[in-house]
Amino acid sequence: MFQDNPLLAQLKQQLHSQTPRAEGVVKATEKGFGFLEVDAQKSYFIPPPQMKKVMHGDRIVAVIHTEKERESAEPEELIEPFLTRFVGKVQGKNDRLSIVPDHPLLKDAIPCRAARGVQHEFKEGDWAVAEMRRHPLKGDRSFYADLTQYITFADDHFVPWWVTLARHNLEKEAPNGVATEMLDEGLERQDLTALNFVTIDSASTEDMDDALYAEELADGRLQLTVAIADPTAWIAEGSKLDNTAKIRAFTNYLPASIFLCCRVSCLTICARCAPTKCVRRSPVA
C-alpha cells in the first residue's frame, strides 16, 4: 500500500533534511567512547556502541541527537577514512588472523587475511603492511583488511627501523649500480688525500661525506680546507643511478640501513676517506 508512495517518500526526505547533522573528525579515547570534533570550539559525544562503526581519525557526517539536553552523534556517512594503508602487528587465534594498527589510539584488532599473491604465511607477532578493504559506514558489517606485505618477525631487533621504512613506503635495500668513471666537467681538482682531515664521524663510519683541515700560515692566519664528497661528478644525468637518486630523494639515518646511492659508490669513490677521492679546497682567512 505504501510502496513507492510519493507522499511517504516526500515525508521521509523532509524528516531527513530537518534532522541536524554535523561533519567532523572522530577522536577516540581509551575508555571506549569518543567525540566528533567539528572545529576547535564544538564537539559531540559519540557513545561506545556508535564508536564501533568508526575509527579514530575518520572524517564523517553524523546525525545529532538531543536527549535530556545532552547532544550525541550517530555516525552516518564516511567522508574520508583514517586508515587506508597502514602497518601493524599480526595476531592469530583459532586459525584466524587480525592486525592491530601501530597507533596509540587504535587498540582494536582488525580481522584480516593475506592478500592474493602474498606468499608469506603470517603468524602471531609478525609485522605487516595492510590495506583496509571494508568499513561499517560503507555498508559492510565490520572492518576488514588485507595483509599486502610482510615486514619482519616479532623478535627482530631492527623492528623499529623496518616498521618506519614500511610505514613511509621506503626501500629496505640499497639501490644497485656502480659509478665507475668521473665525468669531465672541466673543473680543476687537487688530490688532497695526504692532508689529515678531521671529522666528527666515528672511527667505524665508512660513508663519510665531509671533513675539515686547518693549517696555520706563516703570517699567523689559519687556512681552513673543507672536504665535501662530490658524488655528482660520478653520476651522469639521466643514468640509472641519477634516476634512482631522484626517486629516493634522500637517505635514511637508520642502523644497518640505506645509502642514497649504491653501497660501493658511497664507500669508495664518493666518500671523503676513499684513497682515490679528490676534493675542492676553500681557503678562509
mmCIF file of C-alpha atoms in Angstrom:
data_model
loop_
_atom_site.group_PDB
_atom_site.id
_atom_site.type_symbol
_atom_site.label_atom_id
_atom_site.label_comp_id
_atom_site.label_asym_id
_atom_site.label_seq_id
_atom_site.Cartn_x
_atom_site.Cartn_y
_atom_site.Cartn_z
ATOM 1 C CA MET A 1 0.000 0.000 0.000
ATOM 2 C CA PHE A 2 2.803 2.399 0.952
ATOM 3 C CA GLN A 3 5.334 1.058 -1.527
ATOM 4 C CA ASP A 4 6.508 3.742 -3.956
ATOM 5 C CA ASN A 5 4.121 6.183 -2.323
ATOM 6 C CA PRO A 6 5.312 9.680 -3.352
ATOM 7 C CA LEU A 7 3.827 11.330 -0.268
ATOM 8 C CA LEU A 8 5.631 8.917 2.041
ATOM 9 C CA ALA A 9 8.892 9.428 0.152
ATOM 10 C CA GLN A 10 8.437 13.177 0.413
ATOM 11 C CA LEU A 11 7.812 12.905 4.158
ATOM 12 C CA LYS A 12 10.957 10.800 4.632
ATOM 13 C CA GLN A 13 13.000 13.289 2.672
ATOM 14 C CA GLN A 14 11.583 16.150 4.716
ATOM 15 C CA LEU A 15 12.357 14.423 8.007
ATOM 16 C CA HIS A 16 15.860 13.623 6.775
ATOM 17 C CA SER A 17 16.528 17.215 5.781
ATOM 18 C CA GLN A 18 15.240 18.540 9.102
ATOM 19 C CA THR A 19 17.407 16.221 11.196
ATOM 20 C CA PRO A 20 20.505 18.093 12.404
ATOM 21 C CA ARG A 21 23.826 16.767 11.136
ATOM 22 C CA ALA A 22 27.462 17.670 11.561
ATOM 23 C CA GLU A 23 30.694 16.846 9.775
ATOM 24 C CA GLY A 24 33.900 16.368 11.699
ATOM 25 C CA VAL A 25 36.772 14.118 12.697
ATOM 26 C CA VAL A 26 36.405 11.228 15.141
ATOM 27 C CA LYS A 27 38.594 11.407 18.230
ATOM 28 C CA ALA A 28 38.780 8.158 20.178
ATOM 29 C CA THR A 29 39.538 7.733 23.877
ATOM 30 C CA GLU A 30 40.943 4.813 25.832
ATOM 31 C CA LYS A 31 37.581 4.372 27.611
ATOM 32 C CA GLY A 32 35.626 3.285 24.547
ATOM 33 C CA PHE A 33 33.651 6.438 23.842
ATOM 34 C CA GLY A 34 34.732 9.199 21.515
ATOM 35 C CA PHE A 35 33.988 12.655 20.187
ATOM 36 C CA LEU A 36 33.126 14.163 16.846
ATOM 37 C CA GLU A 37 35.271 17.275 16.619
ATOM 38 C CA VAL A 38 33.608 19.751 14.271
ATOM 39 C CA ASP A 39 36.014 22.599 14.954
ATOM 40 C CA ALA A 40 38.150 23.985 17.762
ATOM 41 C CA GLN A 41 35.071 25.099 19.730
ATOM 42 C CA LYS A 42 32.468 22.416 19.012
ATOM 43 C CA SER A 43 32.432 18.651 19.538
ATOM 44 C CA TYR A 44 29.780 15.972 20.062
ATOM 45 C CA PHE A 45 29.862 12.903 22.279
ATOM 46 C CA ILE A 46 29.919 9.523 20.495
ATOM 47 C CA PRO A 47 28.673 6.632 22.702
ATOM 48 C CA PRO A 48 30.698 3.385 22.804
ATOM 49 C CA PRO A 49 28.213 1.368 20.662
ATOM 50 C CA GLN A 50 28.412 4.008 17.918
ATOM 51 C CA MET A 51 32.206 4.085 18.114
ATOM 52 C CA LYS A 52 32.223 0.514 16.783
ATOM 53 C CA LYS A 53 31.138 1.942 13.418
ATOM 54 C CA VAL A 54 34.097 4.287 13.118
ATOM 55 C CA MET A 55 37.782 4.582 13.788
ATOM 56 C CA HIS A 56 39.886 7.293 15.365
ATOM 57 C CA GLY A 57 40.708 9.888 12.722
ATOM 58 C CA ASP A 58 37.809 9.107 10.382
ATOM 59 C CA ARG A 59 36.139 12.155 8.839
ATOM 60 C CA ILE A 60 32.391 11.517 8.922
ATOM 61 C CA VAL A 61 28.932 13.027 8.813
ATOM 62 C CA ALA A 62 26.842 12.193 11.884
ATOM 63 C CA VAL A 63 23.236 12.644 12.922
ATOM 64 C CA ILE A 64 22.976 14.778 16.057
ATOM 65 C CA HIS A 65 20.548 13.555 18.715
ATOM 66 C CA THR A 66 19.461 15.522 21.771
ATOM 67 C CA GLU A 67 18.222 13.699 24.859
ATOM 68 C CA LYS A 68 17.767 15.325 28.253
ATOM 69 C CA GLU A 69 19.606 18.384 26.977
ATOM 70 C CA ARG A 70 22.636 16.273 26.084
ATOM 71 C CA GLU A 71 23.787 16.030 22.483
ATOM 72 C CA SER A 72 25.309 12.919 20.958
ATOM 73 C CA ALA A 73 26.462 11.933 17.480
ATOM 74 C CA GLU A 74 25.405 8.880 15.476
ATOM 75 C CA PRO A 75 27.844 8.190 12.612
ATOM 76 C CA GLU A 76 26.006 8.137 9.291
ATOM 77 C CA GLU A 77 28.387 8.695 6.358
ATOM 78 C CA LEU A 78 32.115 8.189 5.844
ATOM 79 C CA ILE A 79 33.796 11.148 4.142
ATOM 80 C CA GLU A 80 37.438 10.114 4.479
ATOM 81 C CA PRO A 81 38.779 7.067 6.345
ATOM 82 C CA PHE A 82 41.717 7.495 8.692
ATOM 83 C CA LEU A 83 43.216 4.158 7.728
ATOM 84 C CA THR A 84 43.853 3.140 4.152
ATOM 85 C CA ARG A 85 47.372 1.723 4.035
ATOM 86 C CA PHE A 86 48.947 1.112 7.469
ATOM 87 C CA VAL A 87 51.394 -1.035 9.414
ATOM 88 C CA GLY A 88 50.542 -3.190 12.379
ATOM 89 C CA LYS A 89 51.203 -6.321 14.379
ATOM 90 C CA VAL A 90 49.519 -9.575 13.441
ATOM 91 C CA GLN A 91 47.521 -11.635 15.917
ATOM 92 C CA GLY A 92 46.405 -15.219 15.418
ATOM 93 C CA LYS A 93 43.567 -17.042 17.155
ATOM 94 C CA ASN A 94 41.682 -20.190 16.100
ATOM 95 C CA ASP A 95 43.316 -20.094 12.667
ATOM 96 C CA ARG A 96 42.013 -16.576 12.122
ATOM 97 C CA LEU A 97 44.231 -13.555 11.628
ATOM 98 C CA SER A 98 43.780 -9.994 12.794
ATOM 99 C CA ILE A 99 46.046 -6.967 12.872
ATOM 100 C CA VAL A 100 46.412 -4.196 15.451
ATOM 101 C CA PRO A 101 47.442 -0.891 13.828
ATOM 102 C CA ASP A 102 50.642 0.666 15.127
ATOM 103 C CA HIS A 103 48.903 3.713 16.596
ATOM 104 C CA PRO A 104 48.428 4.707 20.264
ATOM 105 C CA LEU A 105 44.659 5.257 19.914
ATOM 106 C CA LEU A 106 43.877 2.253 17.719
ATOM 107 C CA LYS A 107 43.726 -0.714 20.086
ATOM 108 C CA ASP A 108 41.131 -2.948 18.426
ATOM 109 C CA ALA A 109 42.307 -5.818 16.254
ATOM 110 C CA ILE A 110 41.044 -5.708 12.665
ATOM 111 C CA PRO A 111 40.174 -9.060 11.040
ATOM 112 C CA CYS A 112 42.398 -9.670 8.045
ATOM 113 C CA ARG A 113 43.876 -12.158 5.616
ATOM 114 C CA ALA A 114 46.880 -12.320 3.326
ATOM 115 C CA ALA A 115 46.224 -10.578 0.035
ATOM 116 C CA ARG A 116 46.346 -12.546 -3.177
ATOM 117 C CA GLY A 117 49.918 -13.002 -4.317
ATOM 118 C CA VAL A 118 51.475 -12.598 -0.851
ATOM 119 C CA GLN A 119 53.423 -15.805 -0.234
ATOM 120 C CA HIS A 120 54.361 -15.346 3.434
ATOM 121 C CA GLU A 121 52.464 -17.430 5.965
ATOM 122 C CA PHE A 122 51.649 -14.883 8.659
ATOM 123 C CA LYS A 123 51.719 -15.844 12.313
ATOM 124 C CA GLU A 124 51.366 -14.295 15.758
ATOM 125 C CA GLY A 125 53.690 -11.352 16.285
ATOM 126 C CA ASP A 126 54.590 -10.697 12.660
ATOM 127 C CA TRP A 127 54.708 -7.104 11.481
ATOM 128 C CA ALA A 128 52.912 -6.375 8.234
ATOM 129 C CA VAL A 129 51.617 -3.709 5.884
ATOM 130 C CA ALA A 130 47.840 -3.813 5.487
ATOM 131 C CA GLU A 131 45.191 -2.081 3.419
ATOM 132 C CA MET A 132 41.627 -1.514 4.567
ATOM 133 C CA ARG A 133 39.004 -3.272 2.476
ATOM 134 C CA ARG A 134 35.789 -2.898 4.491
ATOM 135 C CA HIS A 135 34.256 -0.217 6.705
ATOM 136 C CA PRO A 136 30.895 -0.270 8.561
ATOM 137 C CA LEU A 137 29.952 3.143 7.169
ATOM 138 C CA LYS A 138 30.422 1.799 3.635
ATOM 139 C CA GLY A 139 27.688 -0.770 4.140
ATOM 140 C CA ASP A 140 29.965 -3.523 5.445
ATOM 141 C CA ARG A 141 29.258 -5.474 8.620
ATOM 142 C CA SER A 142 32.666 -4.767 10.120
ATOM 143 C CA PHE A 143 36.183 -3.579 9.449
ATOM 144 C CA TYR A 144 38.389 -5.844 7.350
ATOM 145 C CA ALA A 145 41.891 -5.580 5.907
ATOM 146 C CA ASP A 146 44.243 -7.351 3.525
ATOM 147 C CA LEU A 147 47.852 -8.045 4.509
ATOM 148 C CA THR A 148 49.781 -6.793 1.494
ATOM 149 C CA GLN A 149 53.388 -7.010 2.695
ATOM 150 C CA TYR A 150 55.384 -8.908 5.302
ATOM 151 C CA ILE A 151 57.778 -6.628 7.194
ATOM 152 C CA THR A 152 59.558 -8.792 9.763
ATOM 153 C CA PHE A 153 59.108 -11.207 12.668
ATOM 154 C CA ALA A 154 58.304 -10.213 16.247
ATOM 155 C CA ASP A 155 61.770 -10.655 17.801
ATOM 156 C CA ASP A 156 63.736 -8.871 15.086
ATOM 157 C CA HIS A 157 65.987 -6.303 16.809
ATOM 158 C CA PHE A 158 65.507 -3.957 13.857
ATOM 159 C CA VAL A 159 61.702 -3.849 14.145
ATOM 160 C CA PRO A 160 61.541 -0.070 14.859
ATOM 161 C CA TRP A 161 63.516 0.748 11.723
ATOM 162 C CA TRP A 162 61.905 -1.749 9.352
ATOM 163 C CA VAL A 163 58.461 -0.614 10.513
ATOM 164 C CA THR A 164 59.400 3.035 9.981
ATOM 165 C CA LEU A 165 60.581 2.337 6.436
ATOM 166 C CA ALA A 166 57.480 0.281 5.633
ATOM 167 C CA ARG A 167 55.140 2.928 7.052
ATOM 168 C CA HIS A 168 56.558 5.520 4.675
ATOM 169 C CA ASN A 169 56.859 3.032 1.810
ATOM 170 C CA LEU A 170 60.641 3.416 1.602
ATOM 171 C CA GLU A 171 63.078 0.884 0.218
ATOM 172 C CA LYS A 172 64.685 -1.550 2.644
ATOM 173 C CA GLU A 173 67.663 -2.369 0.447
ATOM 174 C CA ALA A 174 70.320 -0.104 -1.035
ATOM 175 C CA PRO A 175 69.990 0.553 -4.770
ATOM 176 C CA ASN A 176 72.102 -1.352 -7.259
ATOM 177 C CA GLY A 177 74.536 0.201 -9.683
ATOM 178 C CA VAL A 178 78.116 1.398 -9.579
ATOM 179 C CA ALA A 179 79.563 4.730 -10.696
ATOM 180 C CA THR A 180 82.838 3.850 -12.414
ATOM 181 C CA GLU A 181 84.050 6.899 -14.331
ATOM 182 C CA MET A 182 84.431 10.537 -13.308
ATOM 183 C CA LEU A 183 82.681 12.991 -15.607
ATOM 184 C CA ASP A 184 84.745 15.573 -17.425
ATOM 185 C CA GLU A 185 83.248 18.810 -16.107
ATOM 186 C CA GLY A 186 86.255 20.970 -16.875
ATOM 187 C CA LEU A 187 86.944 21.574 -13.180
ATOM 188 C CA GLU A 188 90.400 21.966 -11.674
ATOM 189 C CA ARG A 189 90.808 19.397 -8.915
ATOM 190 C CA GLN A 190 93.590 18.736 -6.437
ATOM 191 C CA ASP A 191 94.407 15.476 -4.707
ATOM 192 C CA LEU A 192 94.344 16.355 -1.003
ATOM 193 C CA THR A 193 94.267 12.841 0.418
ATOM 194 C CA ALA A 194 97.646 13.432 2.092
ATOM 195 C CA LEU A 195 96.122 16.019 4.452
ATOM 196 C CA ASN A 196 94.967 14.944 7.905
ATOM 197 C CA PHE A 197 91.300 15.873 7.781
ATOM 198 C CA VAL A 198 89.218 15.906 10.965
ATOM 199 C CA THR A 199 85.626 14.694 11.150
ATOM 200 C CA ILE A 200 83.036 14.185 13.872
ATOM 201 C CA ASP A 201 82.224 10.739 12.446
ATOM 202 C CA SER A 202 83.124 7.698 14.496
ATOM 203 C CA ALA A 203 86.104 5.518 13.640
ATOM 204 C CA SER A 204 83.804 2.842 12.201
ATOM 205 C CA THR A 205 81.951 5.193 9.839
ATOM 206 C CA GLU A 206 82.593 4.322 6.204
ATOM 207 C CA ASP A 207 80.375 6.586 4.099
ATOM 208 C CA MET A 208 81.899 9.876 5.296
ATOM 209 C CA ASP A 209 80.942 12.907 3.260
ATOM 210 C CA ASP A 210 82.563 15.938 4.895
ATOM 211 C CA ALA A 211 85.639 16.879 6.937
ATOM 212 C CA LEU A 212 87.892 19.819 7.875
ATOM 213 C CA TYR A 213 91.626 20.527 7.815
ATOM 214 C CA ALA A 214 93.146 23.622 9.459
ATOM 215 C CA GLU A 215 96.692 24.830 8.819
ATOM 216 C CA GLU A 216 98.496 27.837 10.305
ATOM 217 C CA LEU A 217 100.077 30.080 7.679
ATOM 218 C CA ALA A 218 103.377 31.945 8.009
ATOM 219 C CA ASP A 219 101.618 35.204 8.933
ATOM 220 C CA GLY A 220 99.673 33.536 11.754
ATOM 221 C CA ARG A 221 96.383 33.236 9.922
ATOM 222 C CA LEU A 222 94.568 29.914 9.676
ATOM 223 C CA GLN A 223 93.720 28.347 6.364
ATOM 224 C CA LEU A 224 90.661 26.099 6.577
ATOM 225 C CA THR A 225 90.199 23.392 3.968
ATOM 226 C CA VAL A 226 86.695 21.957 3.659
ATOM 227 C CA ALA A 227 86.401 18.499 2.120
ATOM 228 C CA ILE A 228 82.980 17.642 0.731
ATOM 229 C CA ALA A 229 82.160 14.462 -1.138
ATOM 230 C CA ASP A 230 81.149 15.134 -4.735
ATOM 231 C CA PRO A 231 79.034 12.213 -5.997
ATOM 232 C CA THR A 232 77.581 14.279 -8.836
ATOM 233 C CA ALA A 233 80.988 14.095 -10.536
ATOM 234 C CA TRP A 234 80.484 10.348 -10.927
ATOM 235 C CA ILE A 235 76.805 10.179 -11.822
ATOM 236 C CA ALA A 236 75.774 11.188 -15.326
ATOM 237 C CA GLU A 237 72.459 12.970 -15.750
ATOM 238 C CA GLY A 238 69.785 10.537 -16.853
ATOM 239 C CA SER A 239 71.785 7.483 -15.793
ATOM 240 C CA LYS A 240 70.305 4.648 -13.742
ATOM 241 C CA LEU A 241 71.879 5.975 -10.536
ATOM 242 C CA ASP A 242 70.709 9.517 -11.292
ATOM 243 C CA ASN A 243 67.128 8.373 -11.793
ATOM 244 C CA THR A 244 67.292 6.252 -8.636
ATOM 245 C CA ALA A 245 68.501 9.248 -6.607
ATOM 246 C CA LYS A 246 65.643 11.372 -7.979
ATOM 247 C CA ILE A 247 63.108 8.803 -6.848
ATOM 248 C CA ARG A 248 64.646 8.257 -3.399
ATOM 249 C CA ALA A 249 65.397 11.973 -2.860
ATOM 250 C CA PHE A 250 67.086 11.322 0.492
ATOM 251 C CA THR A 251 68.877 8.737 2.584
ATOM 252 C CA ASN A 252 67.856 7.284 5.951
ATOM 253 C CA TYR A 253 69.983 7.559 9.081
ATOM 254 C CA LEU A 254 68.972 4.194 10.488
ATOM 255 C CA PRO A 255 71.226 1.423 11.851
ATOM 256 C CA ALA A 256 72.412 -1.009 9.162
ATOM 257 C CA SER A 257 70.231 0.862 6.765
ATOM 258 C CA ILE A 258 70.292 2.602 3.450
ATOM 259 C CA PHE A 259 72.654 4.607 1.303
ATOM 260 C CA LEU A 260 71.309 7.272 -1.033
ATOM 261 C CA CYS A 261 73.425 5.901 -3.872
ATOM 262 C CA CYS A 262 74.733 2.380 -4.312
ATOM 263 C CA ARG A 263 76.802 0.963 -1.442
ATOM 264 C CA VAL A 264 80.001 0.571 -3.495
ATOM 265 C CA SER A 265 79.986 4.215 -4.595
ATOM 266 C CA CYS A 266 79.174 5.521 -1.116
ATOM 267 C CA LEU A 267 82.031 3.595 0.492
ATOM 268 C CA THR A 268 84.708 4.269 -2.119
ATOM 269 C CA ILE A 269 84.797 6.973 -4.760
ATOM 270 C CA CYS A 270 82.101 9.189 -3.206
ATOM 271 C CA ALA A 271 83.359 9.024 0.388
ATOM 272 C CA ARG A 272 85.928 11.526 1.565
ATOM 273 C CA CYS A 273 88.004 8.730 3.135
ATOM 274 C CA ALA A 274 88.451 6.973 -0.217
ATOM 275 C CA PRO A 275 92.078 6.813 -1.410
ATOM 276 C CA THR A 276 91.119 7.892 -4.941
ATOM 277 C CA LYS A 277 88.960 10.837 -3.945
ATOM 278 C CA CYS A 278 89.756 14.426 -4.871
ATOM 279 C CA VAL A 279 88.166 17.405 -3.116
ATOM 280 C CA ARG A 280 87.867 21.133 -3.655
ATOM 281 C CA ARG A 281 89.826 23.444 -1.371
ATOM 282 C CA SER A 282 88.275 26.618 0.037
ATOM 283 C CA PRO A 283 90.763 28.904 1.895
ATOM 284 C CA VAL A 284 89.266 31.013 4.667
ATOM 285 C CA ALA A 285 91.101 33.831 6.411
#
